[in-house]
């Protein structure tokens, strides 16, 4: 099964689920973790292949966490929590699976003769720089393994904690192609507080984009998702792209909200509570499936491209400083020479 690699070593079968068995459950009595439970597991694999049917533009991912304290109401990954016998709503936001051996598994899997050094995307499912990373510190070990293997990778995040790991990112960028992106779908502070309550404010995320580019790590912005009737007006798109340009983003790309099972139910309940007037318009847009009509998606993408051209996003990419050279490797230890 697709999720079997998250079971504990020696687990003979699919029942009972690992979360209710031998995972180490921890709670922390600090304000930032109050009401949350962390399930520490030892994963069998961490470098995972993206299903062939996926629309993702990459083939391999690393996700050291399952569930996400960012609590974005639209998160497409919510459904995956149900495979662990937890719900896609409040459990996804507050019951976080932590793959405590992620760094050692990455190092081992990249050293396998079968590994071909392909690009790996980090943060493509849930955010690897969510709140839990401040305590568990899995990313420095993962990035170090990627650096040592000179393996290309990219990081997508809504968090600001990525700046903690800037020295490792700079070293890795001297050995392989490394890039980053921050996710900022809207710069409306009221919408942010309602729809993404566990994330840093949009302006702080854009400051992360600025800092990464100044350090030589190419960083763009994924405007994801644009929410129909909530963040898609001409004025809202203009404000977002203008601030993205001011942050020095090397690129910007828009993605329209999609509502897969799990995320759909949670988002619609949120919409009913906060914007009941939009229930009918959303039923028209998403009545046929998870995606808004193609013409609507194309219109959003075109408008954002036009705004990006107006504000000069991408013009700075050719003038971005080269990433720093990595430090030289340590000398080999002394050894006895052989006479044969």
JSON list of C-alpha atoms in Angstrom, two decimals, residues 41-204:
[
{"chain": "A", "resi": 41, "resn": "UNK", "atom": "CA", "xyz": [7.64, 7.42, 13.93]},
{"chain": "A", "resi": 42, "resn": "UNK", "atom": "CA", "xyz": [10.57, 5.84, 12.14]},
{"chain": "A", "resi": 43, "resn": "UNK", "atom": "CA", "xyz": [9.77, 5.81, 8.43]},
{"chain": "A", "resi": 44, "resn": "UNK", "atom": "CA", "xyz": [11.08, 3.11, 6.13]},
{"chain": "A", "resi": 45, "resn": "UNK", "atom": "CA", "xyz": [11.43, 5.50, 3.20]},
{"chain": "A", "resi": 46, "resn": "UNK", "atom": "CA", "xyz": [11.43, 9.28, 3.00]},
{"chain": "A", "resi": 47, "resn": "UNK", "atom": "CA", "xyz": [12.36, 10.01, -0.62]},
{"chain": "A", "resi": 48, "resn": "UNK", "atom": "CA", "xyz": [9.03, 9.21, -2.24]},
{"chain": "A", "resi": 49, "resn": "UNK", "atom": "CA", "xyz": [7.99, 8.97, -5.88]},
{"chain": "A", "resi": 50, "resn": "UNK", "atom": "CA", "xyz": [5.06, 11.09, -7.00]},
{"chain": "A", "resi": 51, "resn": "UNK", "atom": "CA", "xyz": [2.21, 9.01, -8.49]},
{"chain": "A", "resi": 52, "resn": "UNK", "atom": "CA", "xyz": [2.23, 8.96, -12.28]},
{"chain": "A", "resi": 53, "resn": "UNK", "atom": "CA", "xyz": [-1.28, 10.46, -12.42]},
{"chain": "A", "resi": 54, "resn": "UNK", "atom": "CA", "xyz": [-0.25, 13.52, -10.41]},
{"chain": "A", "resi": 55, "resn": "UNK", "atom": "CA", "xyz": [-0.25, 16.98, -11.98]},
{"chain": "A", "resi": 56, "resn": "UNK", "atom": "CA", "xyz": [2.94, 17.85, -10.08]},
{"chain": "A", "resi": 57, "resn": "UNK", "atom": "CA", "xyz": [5.90, 18.95, -12.27]},
{"chain": "A", "resi": 58, "resn": "UNK", "atom": "CA", "xyz": [8.40, 16.81, -10.33]},
{"chain": "A", "resi": 59, "resn": "UNK", "atom": "CA", "xyz": [8.85, 13.08, -9.69]},
{"chain": "A", "resi": 60, "resn": "UNK", "atom": "CA", "xyz": [10.31, 12.91, -6.16]},
{"chain": "A", "resi": 61, "resn": "UNK", "atom": "CA", "xyz": [9.44, 14.51, -2.84]},
{"chain": "A", "resi": 62, "resn": "UNK", "atom": "CA", "xyz": [10.58, 14.57, 0.77]},
{"chain": "A", "resi": 63, "resn": "UNK", "atom": "CA", "xyz": [7.97, 15.25, 3.45]},
{"chain": "A", "resi": 64, "resn": "UNK", "atom": "CA", "xyz": [9.31, 14.87, 7.00]},
{"chain": "A", "resi": 65, "resn": "UNK", "atom": "CA", "xyz": [5.89, 15.61, 8.54]},
{"chain": "A", "resi": 66, "resn": "UNK", "atom": "CA", "xyz": [2.28, 14.51, 8.03]},
{"chain": "A", "resi": 67, "resn": "UNK", "atom": "CA", "xyz": [-0.42, 16.98, 9.04]},
{"chain": "A", "resi": 68, "resn": "UNK", "atom": "CA", "xyz": [0.31, 20.68, 9.34]},
{"chain": "A", "resi": 69, "resn": "UNK", "atom": "CA", "xyz": [-0.16, 23.30, 12.03]},
{"chain": "A", "resi": 70, "resn": "UNK", "atom": "CA", "xyz": [-0.49, 26.03, 9.39]},
{"chain": "A", "resi": 71, "resn": "UNK", "atom": "CA", "xyz": [-4.17, 24.98, 9.41]},
{"chain": "A", "resi": 72, "resn": "UNK", "atom": "CA", "xyz": [-4.89, 26.39, 5.95]},
{"chain": "A", "resi": 73, "resn": "UNK", "atom": "CA", "xyz": [-8.56, 25.72, 5.38]},
{"chain": "A", "resi": 74, "resn": "UNK", "atom": "CA", "xyz": [-8.05, 24.74, 1.73]},
{"chain": "A", "resi": 75, "resn": "UNK", "atom": "CA", "xyz": [-5.00, 22.44, 2.08]},
{"chain": "A", "resi": 76, "resn": "UNK", "atom": "CA", "xyz": [-5.19, 19.72, -0.58]},
{"chain": "A", "resi": 77, "resn": "UNK", "atom": "CA", "xyz": [-3.19, 17.30, 1.62]},
{"chain": "A", "resi": 78, "resn": "UNK", "atom": "CA", "xyz": [-5.95, 16.96, 4.23]},
{"chain": "A", "resi": 79, "resn": "UNK", "atom": "CA", "xyz": [-7.29, 13.73, 2.77]},
{"chain": "A", "resi": 80, "resn": "UNK", "atom": "CA", "xyz": [-4.00, 11.92, 3.48]},
{"chain": "A", "resi": 81, "resn": "UNK", "atom": "CA", "xyz": [-4.67, 12.06, 7.24]},
{"chain": "A", "resi": 82, "resn": "UNK", "atom": "CA", "xyz": [-7.64, 9.75, 6.77]},
{"chain": "A", "resi": 83, "resn": "UNK", "atom": "CA", "xyz": [-5.25, 6.96, 5.72]},
{"chain": "A", "resi": 84, "resn": "UNK", "atom": "CA", "xyz": [-4.00, 7.07, 9.32]},
{"chain": "A", "resi": 85, "resn": "UNK", "atom": "CA", "xyz": [-7.52, 6.84, 10.77]},
{"chain": "A", "resi": 86, "resn": "UNK", "atom": "CA", "xyz": [-7.58, 10.53, 11.64]},
{"chain": "A", "resi": 87, "resn": "UNK", "atom": "CA", "xyz": [-9.92, 13.16, 10.27]},
{"chain": "A", "resi": 88, "resn": "UNK", "atom": "CA", "xyz": [-9.03, 15.62, 7.54]},
{"chain": "A", "resi": 89, "resn": "UNK", "atom": "CA", "xyz": [-10.12, 18.61, 9.61]},
{"chain": "A", "resi": 90, "resn": "UNK", "atom": "CA", "xyz": [-9.03, 19.38, 13.16]},
{"chain": "A", "resi": 91, "resn": "UNK", "atom": "CA", "xyz": [-6.84, 16.26, 13.38]},
{"chain": "A", "resi": 92, "resn": "UNK", "atom": "CA", "xyz": [-4.86, 17.36, 10.33]},
{"chain": "A", "resi": 93, "resn": "UNK", "atom": "CA", "xyz": [-4.18, 20.71, 12.00]},
{"chain": "A", "resi": 94, "resn": "UNK", "atom": "CA", "xyz": [-3.26, 19.39, 15.45]},
{"chain": "A", "resi": 95, "resn": "UNK", "atom": "CA", "xyz": [-2.09, 15.75, 15.25]},
{"chain": "A", "resi": 96, "resn": "UNK", "atom": "CA", "xyz": [1.25, 15.83, 13.49]},
{"chain": "A", "resi": 97, "resn": "UNK", "atom": "CA", "xyz": [3.26, 12.78, 12.42]},
{"chain": "A", "resi": 98, "resn": "UNK", "atom": "CA", "xyz": [7.01, 13.37, 12.78]},
{"chain": "A", "resi": 99, "resn": "UNK", "atom": "CA", "xyz": [9.42, 11.12, 10.87]},
{"chain": "A", "resi": 100, "resn": "UNK", "atom": "CA", "xyz": [12.22, 11.39, 13.40]},
{"chain": "A", "resi": 101, "resn": "UNK", "atom": "CA", "xyz": [14.68, 9.37, 11.29]},
{"chain": "A", "resi": 102, "resn": "UNK", "atom": "CA", "xyz": [14.10, 11.44, 8.15]},
{"chain": "A", "resi": 103, "resn": "UNK", "atom": "CA", "xyz": [17.67, 12.72, 7.82]},
{"chain": "A", "resi": 104, "resn": "UNK", "atom": "CA", "xyz": [19.31, 9.31, 8.15]},
{"chain": "A", "resi": 105, "resn": "UNK", "atom": "CA", "xyz": [16.85, 7.80, 5.68]},
{"chain": "A", "resi": 106, "resn": "UNK", "atom": "CA", "xyz": [17.51, 10.55, 3.12]},
{"chain": "A", "resi": 107, "resn": "UNK", "atom": "CA", "xyz": [21.25, 9.99, 3.39]},
{"chain": "A", "resi": 108, "resn": "UNK", "atom": "CA", "xyz": [20.84, 6.23, 2.96]},
{"chain": "A", "resi": 109, "resn": "UNK", "atom": "CA", "xyz": [18.42, 6.49, 0.04]},
{"chain": "A", "resi": 110, "resn": "UNK", "atom": "CA", "xyz": [20.56, 9.00, -1.85]},
{"chain": "A", "resi": 111, "resn": "UNK", "atom": "CA", "xyz": [23.54, 6.64, -1.44]},
{"chain": "A", "resi": 112, "resn": "UNK", "atom": "CA", "xyz": [21.66, 3.74, -3.04]},
{"chain": "A", "resi": 113, "resn": "UNK", "atom": "CA", "xyz": [23.05, 2.56, -6.41]},
{"chain": "A", "resi": 114, "resn": "UNK", "atom": "CA", "xyz": [19.50, 2.81, -7.75]},
{"chain": "A", "resi": 115, "resn": "UNK", "atom": "CA", "xyz": [19.26, 6.55, -7.07]},
{"chain": "A", "resi": 116, "resn": "UNK", "atom": "CA", "xyz": [19.87, 8.67, -10.20]},
{"chain": "A", "resi": 117, "resn": "UNK", "atom": "CA", "xyz": [20.32, 12.08, -8.62]},
{"chain": "A", "resi": 118, "resn": "UNK", "atom": "CA", "xyz": [16.98, 13.47, -9.79]},
{"chain": "A", "resi": 119, "resn": "UNK", "atom": "CA", "xyz": [15.50, 16.72, -8.55]},
{"chain": "A", "resi": 120, "resn": "UNK", "atom": "CA", "xyz": [13.64, 16.44, -5.21]},
{"chain": "A", "resi": 121, "resn": "UNK", "atom": "CA", "xyz": [10.87, 18.81, -4.09]},
{"chain": "A", "resi": 122, "resn": "UNK", "atom": "CA", "xyz": [10.53, 19.55, -0.37]},
{"chain": "A", "resi": 123, "resn": "UNK", "atom": "CA", "xyz": [7.33, 20.96, 1.09]},
{"chain": "A", "resi": 124, "resn": "UNK", "atom": "CA", "xyz": [5.14, 19.82, -1.78]},
{"chain": "A", "resi": 125, "resn": "UNK", "atom": "CA", "xyz": [2.62, 18.02, 0.45]},
{"chain": "A", "resi": 126, "resn": "UNK", "atom": "CA", "xyz": [2.75, 19.71, 3.86]},
{"chain": "A", "resi": 127, "resn": "UNK", "atom": "CA", "xyz": [5.14, 22.44, 4.96]},
{"chain": "A", "resi": 128, "resn": "UNK", "atom": "CA", "xyz": [8.52, 21.15, 6.11]},
{"chain": "A", "resi": 129, "resn": "UNK", "atom": "CA", "xyz": [9.00, 24.46, 7.96]},
{"chain": "A", "resi": 130, "resn": "UNK", "atom": "CA", "xyz": [5.78, 24.33, 9.93]},
{"chain": "A", "resi": 131, "resn": "UNK", "atom": "CA", "xyz": [5.80, 25.02, 13.66]},
{"chain": "A", "resi": 132, "resn": "UNK", "atom": "CA", "xyz": [6.99, 21.51, 14.64]},
{"chain": "A", "resi": 133, "resn": "UNK", "atom": "CA", "xyz": [10.28, 22.03, 12.81]},
{"chain": "A", "resi": 134, "resn": "UNK", "atom": "CA", "xyz": [11.34, 24.57, 15.41]},
{"chain": "A", "resi": 135, "resn": "UNK", "atom": "CA", "xyz": [11.42, 21.77, 17.98]},
{"chain": "A", "resi": 136, "resn": "UNK", "atom": "CA", "xyz": [12.35, 18.69, 15.96]},
{"chain": "A", "resi": 137, "resn": "UNK", "atom": "CA", "xyz": [14.93, 20.30, 13.63]},
{"chain": "A", "resi": 138, "resn": "UNK", "atom": "CA", "xyz": [14.69, 17.65, 10.92]},
{"chain": "A", "resi": 139, "resn": "UNK", "atom": "CA", "xyz": [15.50, 19.95, 8.02]},
{"chain": "A", "resi": 140, "resn": "UNK", "atom": "CA", "xyz": [19.16, 20.72, 8.80]},
{"chain": "A", "resi": 141, "resn": "UNK", "atom": "CA", "xyz": [19.99, 17.00, 8.60]},
{"chain": "A", "resi": 142, "resn": "UNK", "atom": "CA", "xyz": [17.94, 16.55, 5.43]},
{"chain": "A", "resi": 143, "resn": "UNK", "atom": "CA", "xyz": [19.54, 19.55, 3.71]},
{"chain": "A", "resi": 144, "resn": "UNK", "atom": "CA", "xyz": [23.00, 18.44, 4.78]},
{"chain": "A", "resi": 145, "resn": "UNK", "atom": "CA", "xyz": [22.40, 15.01, 3.23]},
{"chain": "A", "resi": 146, "resn": "UNK", "atom": "CA", "xyz": [21.25, 16.65, -0.02]},
{"chain": "A", "resi": 147, "resn": "UNK", "atom": "CA", "xyz": [24.27, 18.97, 0.04]},
{"chain": "A", "resi": 148, "resn": "UNK", "atom": "CA", "xyz": [26.72, 16.13, 0.61]},
{"chain": "A", "resi": 149, "resn": "UNK", "atom": "CA", "xyz": [25.19, 14.16, -2.27]},
{"chain": "A", "resi": 150, "resn": "UNK", "atom": "CA", "xyz": [25.23, 17.25, -4.53]},
{"chain": "A", "resi": 151, "resn": "UNK", "atom": "CA", "xyz": [21.58, 16.46, -5.27]},
{"chain": "A", "resi": 152, "resn": "UNK", "atom": "CA", "xyz": [19.38, 19.17, -6.83]},
{"chain": "A", "resi": 153, "resn": "UNK", "atom": "CA", "xyz": [16.32, 20.20, -4.84]},
{"chain": "A", "resi": 154, "resn": "UNK", "atom": "CA", "xyz": [13.75, 22.91, -4.24]},
{"chain": "A", "resi": 155, "resn": "UNK", "atom": "CA", "xyz": [11.87, 24.04, -1.14]},
{"chain": "A", "resi": 156, "resn": "UNK", "atom": "CA", "xyz": [8.34, 25.43, -1.01]},
{"chain": "A", "resi": 157, "resn": "UNK", "atom": "CA", "xyz": [7.22, 26.99, 2.26]},
{"chain": "A", "resi": 158, "resn": "UNK", "atom": "CA", "xyz": [4.79, 29.35, 3.94]},
{"chain": "A", "resi": 159, "resn": "UNK", "atom": "CA", "xyz": [7.12, 29.55, 6.94]},
{"chain": "A", "resi": 160, "resn": "UNK", "atom": "CA", "xyz": [9.95, 31.87, 7.89]},
{"chain": "A", "resi": 161, "resn": "UNK", "atom": "CA", "xyz": [12.04, 29.22, 9.66]},
{"chain": "A", "resi": 162, "resn": "UNK", "atom": "CA", "xyz": [13.80, 28.41, 6.39]},
{"chain": "A", "resi": 163, "resn": "UNK", "atom": "CA", "xyz": [16.12, 31.38, 7.08]},
{"chain": "A", "resi": 164, "resn": "UNK", "atom": "CA", "xyz": [17.58, 29.44, 10.01]},
{"chain": "A", "resi": 165, "resn": "UNK", "atom": "CA", "xyz": [19.03, 27.00, 7.48]},
{"chain": "A", "resi": 166, "resn": "UNK", "atom": "CA", "xyz": [20.39, 29.60, 5.09]},
{"chain": "A", "resi": 167, "resn": "UNK", "atom": "CA", "xyz": [24.06, 28.60, 5.61]},
{"chain": "A", "resi": 168, "resn": "UNK", "atom": "CA", "xyz": [23.34, 25.01, 4.54]},
{"chain": "A", "resi": 169, "resn": "UNK", "atom": "CA", "xyz": [21.24, 26.18, 1.59]},
{"chain": "A", "resi": 170, "resn": "UNK", "atom": "CA", "xyz": [24.11, 28.38, 0.41]},
{"chain": "A", "resi": 171, "resn": "UNK", "atom": "CA", "xyz": [26.56, 25.49, 0.62]},
{"chain": "A", "resi": 172, "resn": "UNK", "atom": "CA", "xyz": [24.17, 23.17, -1.23]},
{"chain": "A", "resi": 173, "resn": "UNK", "atom": "CA", "xyz": [23.63, 25.78, -3.95]},
{"chain": "A", "resi": 174, "resn": "UNK", "atom": "CA", "xyz": [27.35, 25.73, -4.63]},
{"chain": "A", "resi": 175, "resn": "UNK", "atom": "CA", "xyz": [27.20, 22.02, -5.49]},
{"chain": "A", "resi": 176, "resn": "UNK", "atom": "CA", "xyz": [23.85, 21.53, -7.23]},
{"chain": "A", "resi": 177, "resn": "UNK", "atom": "CA", "xyz": [20.80, 23.42, -8.48]},
{"chain": "A", "resi": 178, "resn": "UNK", "atom": "CA", "xyz": [18.90, 24.71, -5.44]},
{"chain": "A", "resi": 179, "resn": "UNK", "atom": "CA", "xyz": [15.86, 26.98, -5.49]},
{"chain": "A", "resi": 180, "resn": "UNK", "atom": "CA", "xyz": [13.10, 28.09, -3.16]},
{"chain": "A", "resi": 181, "resn": "UNK", "atom": "CA", "xyz": [9.60, 29.47, -3.33]},
{"chain": "A", "resi": 182, "resn": "UNK", "atom": "CA", "xyz": [7.29, 31.00, -0.78]},
{"chain": "A", "resi": 183, "resn": "UNK", "atom": "CA", "xyz": [3.55, 30.54, -1.03]},
{"chain": "A", "resi": 184, "resn": "UNK", "atom": "CA", "xyz": [1.53, 33.77, -0.85]},
{"chain": "A", "resi": 185, "resn": "UNK", "atom": "CA", "xyz": [-1.91, 33.55, -2.41]},
{"chain": "A", "resi": 186, "resn": "UNK", "atom": "CA", "xyz": [-3.14, 36.90, -1.12]},
{"chain": "A", "resi": 187, "resn": "UNK", "atom": "CA", "xyz": [-1.82, 39.90, 0.82]},
{"chain": "A", "resi": 188, "resn": "UNK", "atom": "CA", "xyz": [-5.21, 40.65, 2.42]},
{"chain": "A", "resi": 189, "resn": "UNK", "atom": "CA", "xyz": [-4.57, 40.52, 6.21]},
{"chain": "A", "resi": 190, "resn": "UNK", "atom": "CA", "xyz": [-8.18, 39.75, 7.07]},
{"chain": "A", "resi": 191, "resn": "UNK", "atom": "CA", "xyz": [-8.37, 36.83, 4.66]},
{"chain": "A", "resi": 192, "resn": "UNK", "atom": "CA", "xyz": [-5.00, 35.57, 5.93]},
{"chain": "A", "resi": 193, "resn": "UNK", "atom": "CA", "xyz": [-6.21, 35.49, 9.55]},
{"chain": "A", "resi": 194, "resn": "UNK", "atom": "CA", "xyz": [-9.29, 33.50, 8.61]},
{"chain": "A", "resi": 195, "resn": "UNK", "atom": "CA", "xyz": [-7.95, 31.12, 5.97]},
{"chain": "A", "resi": 196, "resn": "UNK", "atom": "CA", "xyz": [-4.33, 30.51, 7.07]},
{"chain": "A", "resi": 197, "resn": "UNK", "atom": "CA", "xyz": [-4.39, 31.04, 10.84]},
{"chain": "A", "resi": 198, "resn": "UNK", "atom": "CA", "xyz": [-1.19, 29.12, 11.63]},
{"chain": "A", "resi": 199, "resn": "UNK", "atom": "CA", "xyz": [1.06, 30.78, 9.07]},
{"chain": "A", "resi": 200, "resn": "UNK", "atom": "CA", "xyz": [3.27, 33.89, 9.28]},
{"chain": "A", "resi": 201, "resn": "UNK", "atom": "CA", "xyz": [1.66, 37.00, 7.77]},
{"chain": "A", "resi": 202, "resn": "UNK", "atom": "CA", "xyz": [2.05, 37.44, 4.00]},
{"chain": "A", "resi": 203, "resn": "UNK", "atom": "CA", "xyz": [4.46, 40.36, 4.40]},
{"chain": "A", "resi": 204, "resn": "UNK", "atom": "CA", "xyz": [6.76, 38.23, 6.55]}
]
